[in-house]
CSV table of C-alpha atoms in Angstrom, one decimal:
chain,number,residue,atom,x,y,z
A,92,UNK,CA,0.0,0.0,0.0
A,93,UNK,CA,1.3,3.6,-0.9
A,94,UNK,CA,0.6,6.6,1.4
A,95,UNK,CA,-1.6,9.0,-0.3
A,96,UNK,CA,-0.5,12.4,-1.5
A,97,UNK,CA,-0.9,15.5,0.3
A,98,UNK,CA,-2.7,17.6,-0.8
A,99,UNK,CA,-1.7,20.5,-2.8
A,100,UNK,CA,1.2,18.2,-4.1
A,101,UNK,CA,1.9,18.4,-8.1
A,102,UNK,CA,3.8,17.1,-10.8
A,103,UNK,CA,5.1,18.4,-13.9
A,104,UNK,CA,5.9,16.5,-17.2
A,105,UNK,CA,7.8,18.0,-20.1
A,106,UNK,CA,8.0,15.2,-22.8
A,107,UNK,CA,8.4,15.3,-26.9
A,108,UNK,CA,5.3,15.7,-28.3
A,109,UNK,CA,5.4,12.2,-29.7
A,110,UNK,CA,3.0,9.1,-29.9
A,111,UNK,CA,5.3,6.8,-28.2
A,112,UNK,CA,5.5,8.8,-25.4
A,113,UNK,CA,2.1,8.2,-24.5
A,114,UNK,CA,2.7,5.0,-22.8
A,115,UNK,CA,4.8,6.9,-20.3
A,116,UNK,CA,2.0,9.8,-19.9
A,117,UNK,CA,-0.5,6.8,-19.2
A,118,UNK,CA,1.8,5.0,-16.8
A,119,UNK,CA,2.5,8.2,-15.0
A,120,UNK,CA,-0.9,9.9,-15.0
A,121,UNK,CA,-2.2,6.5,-13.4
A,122,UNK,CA,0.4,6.3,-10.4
A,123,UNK,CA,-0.5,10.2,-9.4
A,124,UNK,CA,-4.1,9.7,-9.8
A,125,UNK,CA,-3.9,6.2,-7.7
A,126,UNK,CA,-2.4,8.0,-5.0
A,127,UNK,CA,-4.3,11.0,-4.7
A,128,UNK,CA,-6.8,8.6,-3.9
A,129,UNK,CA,-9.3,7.7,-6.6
A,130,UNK,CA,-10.8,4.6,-7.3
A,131,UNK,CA,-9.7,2.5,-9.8
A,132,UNK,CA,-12.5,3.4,-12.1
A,133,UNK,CA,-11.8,6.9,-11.9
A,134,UNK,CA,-8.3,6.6,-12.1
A,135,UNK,CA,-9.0,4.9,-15.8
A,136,UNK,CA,-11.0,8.1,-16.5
A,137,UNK,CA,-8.1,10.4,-15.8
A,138,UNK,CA,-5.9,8.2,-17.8
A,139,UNK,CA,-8.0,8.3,-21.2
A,140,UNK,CA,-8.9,11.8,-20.5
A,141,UNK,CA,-5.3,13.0,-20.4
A,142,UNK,CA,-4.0,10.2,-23.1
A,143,UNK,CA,-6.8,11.4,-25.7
A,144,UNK,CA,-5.7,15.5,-24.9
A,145,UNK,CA,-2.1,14.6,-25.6
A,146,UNK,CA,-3.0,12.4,-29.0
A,147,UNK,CA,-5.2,15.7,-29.9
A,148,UNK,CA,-2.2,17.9,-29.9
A,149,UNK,CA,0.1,15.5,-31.3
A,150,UNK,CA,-2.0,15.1,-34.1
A,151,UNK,CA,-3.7,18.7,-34.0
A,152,UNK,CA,-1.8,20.8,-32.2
A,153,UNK,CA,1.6,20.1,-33.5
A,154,UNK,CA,0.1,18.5,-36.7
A,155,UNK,CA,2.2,15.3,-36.2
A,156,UNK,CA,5.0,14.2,-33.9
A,157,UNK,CA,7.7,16.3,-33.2
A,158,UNK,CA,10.1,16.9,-30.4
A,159,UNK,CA,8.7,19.9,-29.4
A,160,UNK,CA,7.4,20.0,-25.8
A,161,UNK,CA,4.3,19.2,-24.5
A,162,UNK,CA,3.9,19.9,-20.7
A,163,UNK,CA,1.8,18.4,-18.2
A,164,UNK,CA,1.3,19.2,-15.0
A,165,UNK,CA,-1.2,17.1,-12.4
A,166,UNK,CA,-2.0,18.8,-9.1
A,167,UNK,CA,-3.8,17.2,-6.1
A,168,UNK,CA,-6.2,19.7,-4.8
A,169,UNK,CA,-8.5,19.1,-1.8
A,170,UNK,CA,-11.6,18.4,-3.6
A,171,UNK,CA,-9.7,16.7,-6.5
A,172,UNK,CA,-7.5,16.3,-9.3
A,173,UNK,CA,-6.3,19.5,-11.7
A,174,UNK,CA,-4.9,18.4,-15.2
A,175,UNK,CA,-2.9,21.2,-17.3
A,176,UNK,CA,-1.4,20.4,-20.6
A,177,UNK,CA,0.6,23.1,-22.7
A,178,UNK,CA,1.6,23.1,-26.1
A,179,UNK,CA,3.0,25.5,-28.3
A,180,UNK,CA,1.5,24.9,-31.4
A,181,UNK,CA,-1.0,26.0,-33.9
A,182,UNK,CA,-4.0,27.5,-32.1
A,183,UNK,CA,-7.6,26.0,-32.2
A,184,UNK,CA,-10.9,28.0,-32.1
A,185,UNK,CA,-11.7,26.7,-28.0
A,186,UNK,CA,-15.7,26.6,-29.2
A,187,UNK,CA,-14.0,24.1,-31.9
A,188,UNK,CA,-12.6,21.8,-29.4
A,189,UNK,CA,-15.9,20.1,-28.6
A,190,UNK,CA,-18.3,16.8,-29.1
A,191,UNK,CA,-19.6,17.1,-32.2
A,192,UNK,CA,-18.3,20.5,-32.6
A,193,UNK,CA,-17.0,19.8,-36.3
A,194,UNK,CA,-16.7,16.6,-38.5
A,195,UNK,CA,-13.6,17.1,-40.3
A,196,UNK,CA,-11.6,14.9,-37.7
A,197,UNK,CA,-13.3,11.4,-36.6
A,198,UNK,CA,-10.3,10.5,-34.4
A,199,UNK,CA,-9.5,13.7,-32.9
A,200,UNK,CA,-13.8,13.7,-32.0
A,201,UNK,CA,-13.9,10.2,-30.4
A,202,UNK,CA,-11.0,11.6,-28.3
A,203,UNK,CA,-13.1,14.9,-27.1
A,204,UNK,CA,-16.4,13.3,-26.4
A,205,UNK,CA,-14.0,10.6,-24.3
A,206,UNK,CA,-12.1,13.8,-22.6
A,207,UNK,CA,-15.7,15.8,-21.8
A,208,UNK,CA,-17.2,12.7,-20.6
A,209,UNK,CA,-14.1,11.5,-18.4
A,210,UNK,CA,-13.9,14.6,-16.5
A,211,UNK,CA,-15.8,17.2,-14.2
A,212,UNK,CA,-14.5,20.5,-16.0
A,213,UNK,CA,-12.6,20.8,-19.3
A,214,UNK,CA,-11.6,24.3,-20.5
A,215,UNK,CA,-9.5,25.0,-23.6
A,216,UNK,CA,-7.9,28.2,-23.7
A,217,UNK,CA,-5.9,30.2,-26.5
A,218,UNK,CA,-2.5,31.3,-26.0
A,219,UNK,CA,0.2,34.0,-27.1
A,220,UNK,CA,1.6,30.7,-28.0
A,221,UNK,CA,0.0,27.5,-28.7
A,222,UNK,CA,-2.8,26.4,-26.5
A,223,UNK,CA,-3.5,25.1,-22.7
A,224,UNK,CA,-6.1,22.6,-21.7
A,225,UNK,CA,-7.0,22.6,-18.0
A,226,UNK,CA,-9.3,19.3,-16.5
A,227,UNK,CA,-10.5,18.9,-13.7
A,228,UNK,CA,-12.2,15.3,-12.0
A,229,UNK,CA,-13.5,15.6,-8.4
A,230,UNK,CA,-13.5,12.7,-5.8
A,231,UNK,CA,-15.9,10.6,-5.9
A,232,UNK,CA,-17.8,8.9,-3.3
A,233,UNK,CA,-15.6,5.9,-3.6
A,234,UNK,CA,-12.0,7.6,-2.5
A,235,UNK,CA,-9.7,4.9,-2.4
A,236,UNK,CA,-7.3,4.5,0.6
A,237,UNK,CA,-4.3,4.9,-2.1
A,238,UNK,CA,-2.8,1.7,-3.1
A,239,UNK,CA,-3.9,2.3,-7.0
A,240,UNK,CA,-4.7,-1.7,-7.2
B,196,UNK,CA,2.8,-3.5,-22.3
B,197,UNK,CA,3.4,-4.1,-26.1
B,198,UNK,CA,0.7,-4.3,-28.9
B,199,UNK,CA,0.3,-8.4,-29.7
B,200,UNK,CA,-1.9,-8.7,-32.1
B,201,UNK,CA,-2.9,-12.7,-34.0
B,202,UNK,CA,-5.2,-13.8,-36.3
B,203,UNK,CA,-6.4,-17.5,-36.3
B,204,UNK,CA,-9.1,-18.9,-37.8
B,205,UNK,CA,-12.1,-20.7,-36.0
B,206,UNK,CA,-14.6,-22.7,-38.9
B,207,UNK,CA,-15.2,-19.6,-41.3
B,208,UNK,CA,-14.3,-16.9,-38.5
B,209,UNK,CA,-11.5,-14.9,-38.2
B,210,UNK,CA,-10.5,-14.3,-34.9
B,211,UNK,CA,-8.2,-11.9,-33.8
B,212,UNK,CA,-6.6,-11.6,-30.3
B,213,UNK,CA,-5.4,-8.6,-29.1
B,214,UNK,CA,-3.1,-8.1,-26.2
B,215,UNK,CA,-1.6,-4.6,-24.4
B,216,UNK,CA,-2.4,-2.1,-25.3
B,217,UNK,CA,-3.9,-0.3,-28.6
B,218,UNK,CA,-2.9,3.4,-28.9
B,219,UNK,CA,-2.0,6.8,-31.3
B,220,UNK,CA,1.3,5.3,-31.6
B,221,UNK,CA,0.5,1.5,-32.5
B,222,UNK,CA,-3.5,1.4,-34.1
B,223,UNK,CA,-2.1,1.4,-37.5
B,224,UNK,CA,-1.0,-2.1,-36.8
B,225,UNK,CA,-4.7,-3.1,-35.9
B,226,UNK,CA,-6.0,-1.2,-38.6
B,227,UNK,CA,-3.8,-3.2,-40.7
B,228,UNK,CA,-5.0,-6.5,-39.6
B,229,UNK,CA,-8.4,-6.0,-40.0
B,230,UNK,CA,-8.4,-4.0,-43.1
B,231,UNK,CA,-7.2,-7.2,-44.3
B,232,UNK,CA,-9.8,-9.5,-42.9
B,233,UNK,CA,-12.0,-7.0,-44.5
B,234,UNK,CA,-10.9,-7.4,-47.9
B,235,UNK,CA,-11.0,-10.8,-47.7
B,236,UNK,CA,-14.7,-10.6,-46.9
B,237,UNK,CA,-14.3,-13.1,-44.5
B,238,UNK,CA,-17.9,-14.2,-43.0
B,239,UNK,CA,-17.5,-13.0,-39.4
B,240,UNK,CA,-14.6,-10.8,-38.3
B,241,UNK,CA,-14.2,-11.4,-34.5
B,242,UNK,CA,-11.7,-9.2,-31.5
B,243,UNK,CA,-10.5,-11.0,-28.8
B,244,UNK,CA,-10.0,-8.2,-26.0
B,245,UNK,CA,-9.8,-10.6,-23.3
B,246,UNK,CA,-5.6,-9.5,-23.2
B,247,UNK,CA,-6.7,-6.0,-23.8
B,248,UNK,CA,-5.4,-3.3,-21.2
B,249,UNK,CA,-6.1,0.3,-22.6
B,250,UNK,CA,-7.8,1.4,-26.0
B,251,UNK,CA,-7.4,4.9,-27.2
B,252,UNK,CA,-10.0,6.7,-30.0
B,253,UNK,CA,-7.9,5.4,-32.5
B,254,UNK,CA,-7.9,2.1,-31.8
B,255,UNK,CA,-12.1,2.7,-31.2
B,256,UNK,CA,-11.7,4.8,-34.8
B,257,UNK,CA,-10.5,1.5,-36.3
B,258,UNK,CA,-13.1,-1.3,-34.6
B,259,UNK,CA,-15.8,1.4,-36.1
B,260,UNK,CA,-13.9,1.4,-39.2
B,261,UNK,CA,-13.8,-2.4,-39.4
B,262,UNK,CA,-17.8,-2.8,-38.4
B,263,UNK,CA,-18.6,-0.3,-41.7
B,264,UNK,CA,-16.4,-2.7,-43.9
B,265,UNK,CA,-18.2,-5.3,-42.6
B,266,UNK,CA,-21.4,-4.1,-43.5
B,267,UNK,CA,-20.6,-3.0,-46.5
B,268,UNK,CA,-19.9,-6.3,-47.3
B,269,UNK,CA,-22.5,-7.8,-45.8
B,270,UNK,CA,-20.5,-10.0,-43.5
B,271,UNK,CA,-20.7,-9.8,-39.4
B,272,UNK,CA,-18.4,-8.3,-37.1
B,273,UNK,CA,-18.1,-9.2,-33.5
B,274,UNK,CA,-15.9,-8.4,-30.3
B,275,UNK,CA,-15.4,-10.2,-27.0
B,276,UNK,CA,-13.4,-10.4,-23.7
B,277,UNK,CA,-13.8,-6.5,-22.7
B,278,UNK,CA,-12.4,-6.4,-18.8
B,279,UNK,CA,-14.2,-3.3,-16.9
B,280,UNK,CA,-11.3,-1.0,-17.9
B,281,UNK,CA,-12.3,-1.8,-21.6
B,282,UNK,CA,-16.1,-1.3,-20.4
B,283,UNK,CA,-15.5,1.5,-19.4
B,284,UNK,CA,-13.8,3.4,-22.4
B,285,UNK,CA,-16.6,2.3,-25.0
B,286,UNK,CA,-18.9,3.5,-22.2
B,287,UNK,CA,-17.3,7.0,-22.3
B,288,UNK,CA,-17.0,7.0,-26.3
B,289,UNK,CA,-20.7,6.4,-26.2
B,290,UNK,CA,-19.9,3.0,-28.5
B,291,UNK,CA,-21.4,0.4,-25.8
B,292,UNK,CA,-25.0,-0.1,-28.5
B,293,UNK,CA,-22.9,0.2,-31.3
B,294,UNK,CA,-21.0,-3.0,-31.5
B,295,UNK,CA,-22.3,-6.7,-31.3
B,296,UNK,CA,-20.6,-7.4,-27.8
B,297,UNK,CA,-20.3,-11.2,-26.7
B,298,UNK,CA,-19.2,-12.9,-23.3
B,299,UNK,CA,-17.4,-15.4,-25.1
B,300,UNK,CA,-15.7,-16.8,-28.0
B,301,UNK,CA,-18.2,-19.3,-28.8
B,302,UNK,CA,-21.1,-16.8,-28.5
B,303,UNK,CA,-19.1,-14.8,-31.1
B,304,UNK,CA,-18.1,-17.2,-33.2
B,305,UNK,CA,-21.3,-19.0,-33.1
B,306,UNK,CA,-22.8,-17.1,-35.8
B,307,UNK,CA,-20.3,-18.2,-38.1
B,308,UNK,CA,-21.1,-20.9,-40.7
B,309,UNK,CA,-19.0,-24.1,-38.9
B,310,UNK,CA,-18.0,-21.5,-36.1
B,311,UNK,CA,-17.5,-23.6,-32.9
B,312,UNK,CA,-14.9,-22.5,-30.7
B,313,UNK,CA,-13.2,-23.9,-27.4
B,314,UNK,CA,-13.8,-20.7,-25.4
């Protein structure tokens, strides 16, 4: 069993914006959710949420891989978990970047309505470069004691 | 955990078992497979997702993409073997209604012509 975080604890990732980092993102993502306490269910929705934003920007954002950073940072708040990914490239219309919101990309789609449905709060926001995606996923009734299992 | 895909065939079904899992990075393999399976109009098209641990959109993308060859051809397309994890991710790609989901290989592969299985 693994103590659980305190709170206010975070974690920042600065990767290549490639798709065979996404394994690592997935296996990292999952350990910080497990022990900020969610259940295992949960934790799986964190994990596609932030695996499906990541493949968005690969393939959107950056418009392929590249070795240029994508950051993101997980923070353990009281009432939850805060997701923030940065990239730096193109910049997407946020009233684009939802379900259904165009039908130009099927993938990139299937990824949003997975992302909006995983998580409490999803809020894409333009920037002076590139955009940031903040998530948020509250704890649910079922707070695990921390071991992730 | 690495993408293992293999494709047997059970009477006139082809069955393909997928284990690891199915990402952005490693779909095309997938999509590969069962683009072939399509062409082939084989009678029933089946996905073993018992060794299944994570499916992305893409790899979702490509079952959809499989189940419209199929019915453009006219031929069946079924999966099995989805853990809660699995579940779960159709569940939040709103996709649960959309495939022909079995408990087992031999419910799958029972609609095949000669399709008895072992599982």
């Amino acid at each position: 069993m693994t103590d659980r975080l305190p709170e206010g604890d975070a974690m920042r990732l600065v990767l290549p914006c490639r798709p065979d980092y996404l394994l690592i993102v997935r296996r990292t993502v999952r350990e910080f959710a497990s022990m900020a306490g969610f259940a295992p269910a949960e934790v799986d929705d964190v994990v596609s949420a932030v695996d499906e934003a990541c493949a968005n920007v690969i393939r959107h954002g950056y418009g392929g891989p590249t070795s240029r950073p994508l950051a993101i940072e997980c923070k353990n708040r009281t009432d939850g978990l805060e997701v923030r990914l940065r990239d730096f490239g193109r910049h997407t219309d946020p009233q684009q970047l939802r379900p259904g919101a165009t039908k130009k990309r099927p993938a990139g789609g299937l990824g949003l309505v997975i992302i909006y449905e995983a998580m409490d709060e999803v809020n894409y926001a333009s920037k002076p470069e590139g955009m940031e995606l903040t998530m948020f996923k509250s704890f649910g009734t079922e707070r695990s004691s921390g071991d992730g299992s | 955990m690495a993408l293992k895909i293999n494709a047997r065939e059970v009477g006139s079904a082809a069955v393909v078992d997928v284990t690891g899992e199915v990402d952005m990075h490693n779909s095309p393999e997938l999509r590969k497979v069962l683009k072939r399976l399509v062409g082939a109009k084989k009678p029933l098209i089946v996905v073993n997702m018992s060794g299944l641990d994570y499916i992305d959109s893409s790899g979702l993308a490509t079952l959809v993409e499989c189940l419209q060859g199929t019915m453009k051809n006219g031929t069946k397309f079924s999966i099995f073997g989805l853990n809660p994890r699995i579940k779960n991710i159709f569940t939040l790609a709103r996709l649960e209604q959309v495939f022909r989901i079995c408990e087992s290989e031999s419910e799958a592969v029972g609609a095949a012509p000669g399709g008895k299985s072992e599982g």
